[in-house]
């Protein structure tokens, strides 16, 4: 997640009145691409949900599996990922860090936005011709069940890159000044020329080049607000072009490999499921029940906030969406009871960190995809670490509210609690339906979200009856956008991880961390600290894709249970993600609640301190993560 600072928009009417033909052409180009991509992507989300649910129904109910189902799902999936990436680029929803550029004066911020757009264009231009060449080479490969050329699937990459290039150019035509554009092009071209001239000299530096490209280069691009996927991808391209003779066709192939894992199809489905839960009124029903049950206690609504985040977390794929579903339902009543808004945001932010391991977390799905760890085992292991985090936060809430006057706060009558429970029961059952579908073999981890979507539609329409059908299309488009932003990061990070592996860095890292003092315990502690730092700058998904393939084999060789290691890594990244001053999750919580970060920053530290203690417990007590796993 990121706190987005959008480029200053030029209103359509102003552009026409000013007689700016360049801006007018850019606006028309962007509008055409908008309708083309959004309608197609919305249709693909619906098609994937229906196809995967049909797979479950035919296999489990009719015992007649659709042999072509997975192939068709894979073909549609990469098109959904690339069109979603285009939509995310147009809407400014690609993951990026804007903490630093937000502090710039408007003219400098405008230049930073223009420079970032030129960097994006440079990255796309480098890969565009190899992407079309990759499509041509895949023409000879035929799928087993559908018996069609694989070129129809991988063409999504080249088409997507072409549309992203068109969007980037259209944005510059609409919004960038000629001076900013020319300076940006000269800087980017100058850096490229410098790398070309210094190619021979840099090759002699060996793996010290990794520091230049994958530390200095990546950090610089992230700091100036370049999308994380471009920071990963362009650093990889620059390294391979300058230091090796690897053709760019290989980079496109690695991106395809990273985005094509069928298990990742769970990402758009769970994103859509999360939006559906909120739109159907199910999230609000769960919150009302918790409030009636414990809202009368000292700090009762604070406990409700923690419990509500626990219940809705992990499904939407966006912590911002989780927090946005809970905050409007609870904050007004909490303010009526005298709660300070800074305290509320501090609790909201820390609750987001606490709940990172709760299934069906997209980070857990990503770990399973890139490391081979069982998704079912990760889902099972994710509940208790969050319980430990929730208990640590509850201890802070109790301590802060132990002398609070609750006079005038009425306790809900047992009848009202029972009524709220019955109303919330269909919503409360959803996590159990999802888990049972996986454990009982009804659906795979990829397909289970389609079961959840079907259940939510039926339960929402039958029991809650508050769904506005006008919200469906925007939900589908938003699902495609968020999914595309996540998946293209995975693709670029996969290419980057491949480059690091080929350089020998993974072997050196394994040797270094294996020699850490303290054996497995020391390795766990070092990993926890490293993932806290990573979480401060990166979302969990790109960090896991980049470092998971490097570190999980080391943990395995040291005898550390992979589920235990995964929980430590995810919990630590969540802590970093919501820890100021760098954690972008913290600023997202402030934005949702419309609160100044400076005030909330002073209140969040006790909660983060409690979560750090919970992290130490996870490191020291493997049972918390693996105690409920079935015996091998």
XYZ file of C-alpha atoms in Angstrom:
632
model
C 0.000 0.000 0.000
C 1.147 3.535 -0.480
C -0.009 7.025 0.243
C -0.448 8.294 -3.274
C 0.326 11.875 -4.258
C -1.309 12.338 -7.642
C 0.107 14.515 -10.411
C -1.706 17.845 -10.707
C -4.624 17.213 -13.024
C -5.460 19.504 -15.904
C -9.256 19.619 -16.091
C -10.658 18.645 -19.447
C -12.511 21.945 -19.845
C -9.398 23.977 -19.015
C -7.357 22.079 -21.598
C -9.942 22.793 -24.310
C -10.365 26.437 -23.316
C -6.635 26.949 -23.358
C -6.568 25.554 -26.853
C -3.923 23.024 -25.872
C -4.080 20.445 -28.673
C -1.401 18.241 -27.090
C -3.335 17.959 -23.820
C -6.542 17.330 -25.775
C -4.995 14.451 -27.731
C -3.561 12.987 -24.541
C -6.926 13.160 -22.789
C -8.718 11.462 -25.696
C -6.071 8.742 -25.875
C -6.317 8.118 -22.135
C -10.123 8.042 -22.250
C -10.151 5.491 -25.056
C -7.696 3.219 -23.244
C -9.683 3.631 -20.022
C -12.898 2.243 -21.494
C -11.129 -0.482 -23.461
C -9.187 -1.825 -20.477
C -11.758 -1.367 -17.720
C -14.616 -3.109 -19.513
C -12.363 -5.975 -20.589
C -10.798 -6.373 -17.135
C -14.173 -6.319 -15.362
C -15.387 -9.031 -17.692
C -12.266 -11.115 -17.030
C -12.798 -10.937 -13.245
C -16.354 -12.225 -13.679
C -15.169 -14.919 -16.102
C -12.479 -16.157 -13.678
C -14.929 -16.357 -10.769
C -17.462 -18.295 -12.828
C -14.821 -20.569 -14.352
C -13.214 -21.524 -11.051
C -16.573 -22.085 -9.382
C -17.563 -24.277 -12.339
C -14.333 -26.240 -11.839
C -15.276 -26.873 -8.200
C -18.864 -27.790 -9.039
C -18.020 -30.166 -11.873
C -15.221 -31.916 -9.960
C -16.802 -32.169 -6.510
C -20.533 -32.373 -7.278
C -20.588 -34.087 -10.692
C -17.253 -35.957 -10.423
C -16.522 -34.814 -13.979
C -13.660 -32.274 -13.863
C -13.212 -29.733 -16.627
C -9.885 -30.857 -18.066
C -9.469 -27.583 -19.942
C -10.502 -25.406 -17.000
C -7.040 -24.669 -15.593
C -5.600 -23.868 -19.024
C -8.368 -21.412 -19.807
C -8.077 -19.871 -16.346
C -4.322 -19.424 -16.856
C -4.838 -17.834 -20.261
C -7.421 -15.358 -18.958
C -5.402 -14.707 -15.800
C -2.338 -13.167 -17.443
C -4.596 -10.946 -19.545
C -6.339 -9.852 -16.347
C -2.969 -9.171 -14.702
C -1.655 -7.023 -17.555
C -4.884 -5.112 -18.172
C -5.104 -4.548 -14.421
C -1.571 -3.151 -14.507
C -2.615 -0.710 -17.223
C -5.627 0.395 -15.168
C -3.467 0.791 -12.054
C -0.998 2.946 -13.993
C -3.771 5.171 -15.315
C -5.372 5.520 -11.859
C -2.067 6.052 -10.048
C -2.585 2.888 -7.970
C 0.710 1.107 -8.483
C 2.516 0.536 -5.205
C 5.018 3.297 -4.599
C 6.497 5.247 -1.724
C 5.437 8.892 -1.655
C 6.581 9.766 1.868
C 9.492 11.837 0.593
C 8.117 13.493 -2.534
C 5.035 14.528 -0.557
C 7.285 16.925 1.347
C 8.474 18.677 -1.816
C 7.191 22.049 -2.938
C 4.587 21.792 -5.766
C 7.008 22.724 -8.612
C 9.578 20.172 -7.477
C 6.878 17.577 -6.955
C 5.645 18.199 -10.507
C 9.171 17.637 -11.830
C 9.515 14.442 -9.732
C 6.243 13.138 -11.193
C 7.377 13.938 -14.731
C 10.774 12.343 -14.151
C 9.090 9.238 -12.710
C 6.840 8.982 -15.773
C 9.884 9.185 -18.068
C 11.581 6.428 -16.053
C 8.465 4.263 -16.490
C 8.532 4.905 -20.252
C 12.224 3.994 -20.417
C 11.552 0.680 -18.668
C 8.677 -0.165 -21.012
C 10.651 0.765 -24.137
C 13.503 -1.545 -23.136
C 11.133 -4.524 -22.791
C 8.599 -3.831 -25.530
C 10.487 -5.313 -28.506
C 11.664 -8.398 -26.535
C 8.060 -8.899 -25.359
C 6.760 -9.062 -28.930
C 9.672 -11.344 -29.855
C 8.746 -13.583 -26.907
C 5.169 -13.739 -28.208
C 6.426 -14.797 -31.642
C 8.633 -17.548 -30.187
C 5.734 -18.943 -28.152
C 3.610 -19.372 -31.289
C 5.001 -22.858 -31.913
C 3.991 -24.104 -28.441
C 0.488 -25.591 -28.208
C -1.501 -26.084 -25.023
C -2.388 -29.665 -24.098
C -6.142 -29.405 -23.495
C -7.304 -26.387 -25.507
C -4.846 -27.126 -28.340
C -4.228 -23.462 -29.088
C -0.959 -21.587 -29.413
C 0.615 -20.298 -26.217
C 1.144 -17.019 -28.059
C -2.488 -16.140 -27.337
C -1.625 -16.202 -23.623
C 1.761 -14.444 -23.585
C 0.588 -11.775 -26.036
C -0.982 -10.217 -22.939
C 2.494 -9.049 -21.840
C 3.332 -7.247 -25.068
C -0.180 -5.788 -25.412
C -0.143 -4.697 -21.779
C 3.256 -3.030 -22.109
C 2.094 -1.249 -25.272
C -0.995 0.105 -23.507
C 1.086 1.146 -20.476
C 3.395 3.037 -22.825
C 0.408 4.780 -24.416
C -0.998 5.730 -20.996
C 2.355 7.111 -19.843
C 2.735 9.196 -22.995
C -0.858 10.442 -22.713
C -0.275 11.501 -19.096
C 2.822 13.455 -20.083
C 0.920 15.142 -22.909
C -1.822 16.172 -20.487
C 0.172 17.226 -17.456
C 3.912 17.651 -17.952
C 5.626 20.885 -18.860
C 7.980 20.818 -21.849
C 10.917 21.921 -19.699
C 10.400 19.187 -17.102
C 10.004 16.595 -19.849
C 13.174 17.599 -21.697
C 15.265 17.683 -18.523
C 13.946 14.268 -17.483
C 14.722 12.729 -20.869
C 18.233 14.164 -20.821
C 18.911 12.793 -17.326
C 17.627 9.308 -18.165
C 19.507 9.249 -21.486
C 22.647 10.488 -19.734
C 22.520 7.708 -17.156
C 21.971 5.120 -19.904
C 24.917 6.489 -21.906
C 27.138 6.501 -18.821
C 26.334 2.854 -18.104
C 27.047 1.941 -21.734
C 30.421 3.704 -21.742
C 31.429 2.256 -18.365
C 30.325 -1.291 -19.208
C 33.815 -2.783 -19.442
C 35.036 -1.094 -16.275
C 31.975 -2.068 -14.250
C 32.207 -5.720 -15.270
C 35.519 -5.880 -13.422
C 33.831 -4.910 -10.147
C 32.161 -8.329 -9.874
C 29.319 -8.586 -7.391
C 29.933 -5.093 -6.056
C 27.742 -4.090 -8.982
C 24.823 -5.594 -7.073
C 25.138 -2.800 -4.526
C 25.002 -0.155 -7.241
C 22.038 -1.558 -9.158
C 19.955 -3.379 -6.524
C 20.604 -1.167 -3.505
C 21.468 2.332 -4.695
C 19.383 2.131 -7.873
C 16.304 0.526 -6.333
C 16.328 2.735 -3.232
C 16.778 5.901 -5.299
C 13.869 5.079 -7.585
C 11.612 4.111 -4.684
C 12.477 7.298 -2.765
C 11.560 9.541 -5.721
C 8.174 7.836 -6.033
C 8.768 5.532 -9.016
C 6.426 2.516 -8.882
C 8.069 -0.404 -7.106
C 7.576 -2.689 -10.101
C 9.591 -0.289 -12.281
C 12.284 0.076 -9.597
C 12.709 -3.706 -9.561
C 12.405 -4.181 -13.305
C 14.596 -1.312 -14.482
C 17.363 -2.147 -11.987
C 17.336 -5.722 -13.259
C 17.419 -4.644 -16.898
C 20.224 -2.145 -16.240
C 22.295 -4.739 -14.380
C 21.897 -7.474 -16.981
C 22.565 -5.083 -19.873
C 25.622 -3.490 -18.294
C 27.331 -6.386 -16.528
C 26.200 -9.464 -18.486
C 25.290 -10.419 -22.034
C 21.867 -11.799 -21.082
C 19.223 -10.997 -23.741
C 16.152 -9.082 -22.575
C 14.042 -11.952 -23.847
C 15.057 -13.803 -20.683
C 13.706 -10.975 -18.503
C 10.331 -11.167 -20.241
C 10.323 -14.930 -19.755
C 11.041 -14.591 -16.034
C 8.261 -12.021 -15.713
C 5.893 -14.411 -17.448
C 6.969 -17.196 -15.108
C 6.428 -15.011 -12.045
C 2.930 -13.900 -13.038
C 1.669 -17.183 -14.468
C 1.525 -19.384 -11.382
C -2.081 -20.537 -11.180
C -2.006 -20.269 -7.382
C -1.718 -16.482 -7.828
C -5.177 -16.467 -9.379
C -6.390 -16.431 -5.776
C -5.244 -12.805 -5.534
C -7.919 -11.110 -7.708
C -10.592 -13.437 -6.371
C -9.830 -12.656 -2.743
C -9.573 -8.942 -3.541
C -13.053 -9.097 -5.062
C -14.314 -11.149 -2.118
C -13.089 -8.517 0.330
C -14.858 -5.715 -1.526
C -18.003 -7.825 -1.697
C -18.020 -8.455 2.066
C -18.047 -4.729 2.761
C -20.607 -3.932 0.046
C -22.998 -6.648 1.191
C -23.058 -5.296 4.749
C -21.425 -8.385 6.232
C -18.461 -6.490 7.734
C -20.829 -4.040 9.421
C -22.901 -6.914 10.862
C -19.797 -8.474 12.438
C -18.785 -5.156 13.995
C -22.263 -4.533 15.441
C -22.236 -7.943 17.096
C -18.844 -7.393 18.688
C -19.912 -3.957 19.902
C -23.043 -5.360 21.548
C -21.013 -8.116 23.192
C -18.134 -6.176 24.772
C -18.744 -2.526 23.928
C -19.732 -1.693 27.527
C -16.365 -2.675 29.038
C -13.591 -0.191 29.819
C -12.008 0.301 26.419
C -14.659 -2.030 25.030
C -14.823 -0.478 21.584
C -11.035 -0.676 21.380
C -11.321 -4.435 21.836
C -14.039 -4.394 19.183
C -11.650 -2.599 16.815
C -9.015 -5.281 17.323
C -11.559 -8.079 16.894
C -13.122 -6.489 13.817
C -9.767 -6.141 12.073
C -9.056 -9.795 12.969
C -12.321 -10.910 11.346
C -12.139 -8.916 8.119
C -8.373 -8.869 7.632
C -6.533 -10.640 4.896
C -9.493 -11.107 2.569
C -9.382 -7.917 0.529
C -5.641 -7.989 -0.213
C -5.365 -4.384 0.912
C -4.820 -3.256 4.485
C -6.248 0.089 3.469
C -9.476 -1.668 2.443
C -9.596 -3.591 5.733
C -9.152 -0.409 7.755
C -11.615 1.521 5.613
C -14.268 -1.132 6.270
C -13.867 -0.935 10.049
C -13.089 2.721 10.829
C -16.366 4.339 9.631
C -18.429 1.863 11.645
C -16.575 2.353 14.943
C -14.878 5.745 15.052
C -18.012 7.944 15.466
C -19.188 6.008 18.525
C -15.680 5.868 19.984
C -15.362 9.641 19.628
C -18.710 10.069 21.398
C -17.223 8.167 24.335
C -14.356 10.614 24.546
C -11.643 8.708 22.662
C -8.878 10.849 21.169
C -8.731 10.563 17.382
C -4.947 10.169 17.485
C -5.349 7.196 19.812
C -7.914 5.672 17.450
C -5.585 5.926 14.462
C -2.728 4.466 16.501
C -4.888 1.445 17.366
C -6.126 1.125 13.787
C -2.593 1.176 12.405
C -1.245 -1.336 14.940
C -4.242 -3.611 14.349
C -3.306 -3.716 10.675
C 0.187 -4.864 11.625
C -1.186 -7.443 14.060
C -3.406 -9.089 11.465
C -0.905 -9.660 8.641
C -0.779 -13.446 9.145
C -4.542 -14.015 9.199
C -5.702 -16.178 6.270
C -6.567 -15.871 3.506
C -3.710 -13.357 3.492
C -2.393 -12.678 0.008
C 1.130 -12.573 1.426
C 0.697 -16.167 2.614
C -0.559 -17.170 -0.827
C 2.479 -15.503 -2.380
C 4.819 -17.340 -0.005
C 3.266 -20.627 -1.048
C 3.660 -19.710 -4.713
C 7.335 -18.710 -4.618
C 8.648 -21.151 -1.980
C 6.511 -24.262 -2.424
C 5.223 -24.245 1.180
C 1.715 -25.699 1.519
C -0.941 -22.972 1.317
C -3.219 -25.012 3.576
C -0.452 -25.286 6.202
C 0.183 -21.539 6.003
C -3.532 -20.813 6.425
C -3.659 -23.098 9.451
C -0.535 -21.608 10.979
C -1.607 -17.997 10.500
C -4.379 -17.790 13.079
C -2.427 -18.142 16.333
C 0.343 -15.596 15.623
C -2.366 -12.989 15.113
C -4.018 -14.122 18.360
C -0.746 -13.487 20.200
C -0.526 -10.047 18.578
C -4.152 -9.285 19.440
C -3.594 -10.299 23.075
C -0.520 -8.057 23.265
C -2.541 -5.131 21.931
C -5.431 -5.923 24.262
C -3.006 -5.737 27.201
C -2.070 -2.186 26.163
C -5.755 -1.264 25.812
C -6.497 -2.657 29.286
C -3.601 -0.758 30.842
C -4.607 2.543 29.237
C -8.288 2.187 30.138
C -8.042 0.523 33.557
C -9.207 3.687 35.389
C -11.556 4.991 32.712
C -15.035 6.025 33.848
C -17.662 3.986 31.993
C -20.640 5.681 33.671
C -23.408 6.192 31.160
C -22.327 3.371 28.835
C -25.189 0.901 28.866
C -24.613 -2.800 28.579
C -26.548 -4.418 25.756
C -29.381 -6.648 26.878
C -28.854 -10.393 26.320
C -31.706 -10.321 23.830
C -29.976 -7.588 21.811
C -26.681 -9.507 21.887
C -28.447 -12.635 20.703
C -30.207 -10.732 17.920
C -26.911 -9.155 16.782
C -25.278 -12.590 16.836
C -28.009 -14.128 14.685
C -27.746 -11.254 12.208
C -23.957 -11.562 12.070
C -23.912 -15.377 11.954
C -23.885 -15.721 8.146
C -20.973 -13.264 8.018
C -19.109 -14.901 10.906
C -19.393 -18.263 9.143
C -17.505 -17.109 6.040
C -13.930 -17.700 7.336
C -14.954 -21.187 8.450
C -16.550 -21.906 5.060
C -13.327 -20.882 3.304
C -11.118 -22.963 5.579
C -13.403 -26.019 5.448
C -13.480 -25.913 1.634
C -9.675 -26.160 1.513
C -9.193 -28.672 4.342
C -11.961 -31.003 3.148
C -10.626 -31.011 -0.404
C -13.715 -29.360 -1.899
C -11.640 -26.646 -3.529
C -7.983 -25.827 -4.003
C -6.417 -22.714 -2.467
C -6.885 -21.069 -5.869
C -10.526 -22.054 -6.242
C -11.683 -21.454 -2.675
C -12.150 -17.719 -3.189
C -14.781 -18.459 -5.837
C -16.631 -20.505 -3.210
C -16.353 -17.537 -0.847
C -17.691 -15.176 -3.514
C -20.660 -17.452 -4.195
C -21.384 -17.793 -0.458
C -21.111 -14.025 0.097
C -23.445 -13.248 -2.796
C -26.089 -15.661 -1.538
C -25.758 -14.693 2.143
C -25.653 -10.979 1.362
C -28.657 -10.981 -0.939
C -30.753 -13.294 1.256
C -29.931 -12.028 4.761
C -28.663 -8.434 4.481
C -30.304 -7.091 1.306
C -28.367 -3.834 1.193
C -26.258 -4.377 -1.917
C -26.336 -1.597 -4.503
C -25.832 -3.186 -7.896
C -24.373 0.085 -9.182
C -21.304 -0.670 -7.059
C -20.557 -3.942 -8.851
C -18.772 -2.537 -11.909
C -16.486 -0.174 -9.902
C -15.675 -3.091 -7.577
C -14.670 -5.261 -10.527
C -12.466 -2.521 -11.983
C -10.844 -1.847 -8.601
C -10.229 -5.581 -8.209
C -8.445 -5.698 -11.557
C -6.398 -2.600 -10.712
C -5.167 -3.820 -7.318
C -4.515 -7.316 -8.661
C -2.559 -5.990 -11.627
C -0.467 -3.774 -9.368
C 0.394 -6.779 -7.186
C 1.007 -9.270 -9.975
C 3.326 -7.142 -12.097
C 5.448 -6.521 -8.998
C 5.669 -10.286 -8.585
C 6.711 -10.609 -12.224
C 9.413 -7.925 -11.982
C 10.625 -9.206 -8.612
C 10.867 -12.723 -10.056
C 13.164 -11.411 -12.801
C 15.193 -9.535 -10.206
C 15.493 -12.612 -7.975
C 16.654 -14.629 -11.006
C 19.369 -12.051 -11.723
C 20.511 -12.147 -8.087
C 20.606 -15.937 -8.192
C 22.632 -16.003 -11.406
C 25.131 -13.581 -9.900
C 25.867 -16.009 -7.066
C 24.391 -13.633 -4.486
C 21.917 -16.211 -3.186
C 24.721 -18.660 -2.425
C 26.753 -15.968 -0.684
C 23.730 -14.815 1.311
C 22.974 -18.372 2.373
C 26.536 -18.898 3.515
C 26.599 -15.595 5.392
C 23.309 -16.112 7.214
C 24.042 -19.773 7.905
C 27.159 -18.640 9.733
C 25.167 -16.234 11.938
C 25.936 -16.653 15.657
C 23.347 -18.551 17.643
C 22.481 -21.144 15.009
C 18.804 -21.380 14.012
C 17.717 -18.994 16.791
C 20.235 -16.386 15.651
C 19.120 -16.811 12.049
C 15.486 -16.276 13.091
C 16.323 -13.120 15.037
C 18.386 -11.685 12.170
C 15.611 -12.548 9.727
C 12.990 -10.880 11.941
C 15.000 -7.663 12.124
C 15.681 -7.759 8.367
C 11.996 -8.233 7.522
C 10.979 -5.384 9.858
C 13.331 -3.114 7.916
C 12.116 -4.477 4.577
C 8.504 -3.962 5.615
C 9.224 -0.291 6.250
C 10.031 0.265 2.582
C 8.309 -2.528 0.667
C 4.916 -4.192 0.687
C 4.964 -7.754 1.970
C 4.373 -9.280 -1.455
C 7.357 -7.773 -3.330
C 9.624 -8.362 -0.334
C 8.603 -12.019 -0.143
C 8.955 -12.589 -3.884
C 12.396 -11.034 -3.842
C 13.844 -12.602 -0.690
C 11.661 -15.672 -0.077
C 13.421 -17.880 -2.663
C 16.763 -16.843 -1.124
C 16.038 -17.192 2.604
C 13.524 -20.032 2.874
C 16.014 -22.654 1.592
C 18.485 -21.435 4.237
C 15.846 -21.834 6.951
C 15.062 -25.309 5.637
C 18.711 -26.417 5.773
C 18.978 -25.128 9.352
C 16.051 -27.265 10.437
C 13.570 -24.409 10.927
C 9.968 -25.280 10.139
C 8.969 -23.359 7.006
C 5.565 -22.380 8.373
C 7.223 -21.046 11.536
C 9.701 -19.056 9.446
C 6.897 -17.732 7.246
C 4.936 -16.470 10.256
C 7.978 -14.712 11.701
C 8.697 -13.082 8.338
C 5.126 -11.946 7.682
C 4.549 -10.660 11.231
C 7.857 -8.772 11.143
C 7.047 -7.194 7.778
C 3.653 -6.117 9.096
C 5.357 -4.455 12.037
C 7.676 -2.562 9.696
C 4.855 -1.645 7.318
C 2.945 0.200 10.059
C 5.911 1.648 11.975
C 6.610 5.352 11.433
C 8.424 7.296 10.194
C 8.863 5.143 7.071
C 6.061 2.573 7.292
C 3.575 3.558 4.588
C 0.769 1.581 6.256
C 0.801 4.036 9.141
C 0.213 6.960 6.784
C -2.567 5.067 5.026
C -4.343 4.672 8.387
C -3.962 8.407 9.017
C -5.350 9.176 5.557
C -8.384 6.938 6.096
C -9.191 8.605 9.424
C -8.252 12.099 8.153
C -5.861 12.631 11.065
C -2.514 14.445 11.137
C 0.260 11.790 11.300
C 2.288 13.839 13.795
C -0.294 13.449 16.568
C -0.946 9.756 15.897
C 2.780 9.001 15.747
C 3.145 9.836 19.441
C 0.390 7.374 20.389
C 1.310 4.365 18.257
C 4.542 3.345 19.986
C 3.021 1.458 22.972
C 1.032 -0.712 20.563
C 4.013 -1.334 18.309
C 6.087 -2.151 21.397
C 3.512 -4.762 22.384
C 3.623 -6.226 18.881
C 7.418 -6.368 19.034
C 7.095 -8.456 22.209
C 4.617 -10.671 20.332
C 7.184 -11.037 17.525
C 9.803 -12.194 20.030
C 7.321 -14.767 21.331
C 6.777 -16.027 17.766
C 10.519 -16.358 17.289
C 11.053 -18.168 20.596
C 7.948 -20.406 20.597
C 7.495 -22.321 17.324
C 4.323 -23.958 18.681
C 2.419 -20.705 18.143
C 2.893 -21.149 14.395
C 2.952 -24.933 14.001
C 0.996 -26.230 16.998
C -2.196 -26.792 15.039
C -0.617 -28.294 11.934
C -1.514 -31.938 11.289
C 1.199 -34.410 12.263
C 3.453 -35.346 9.377
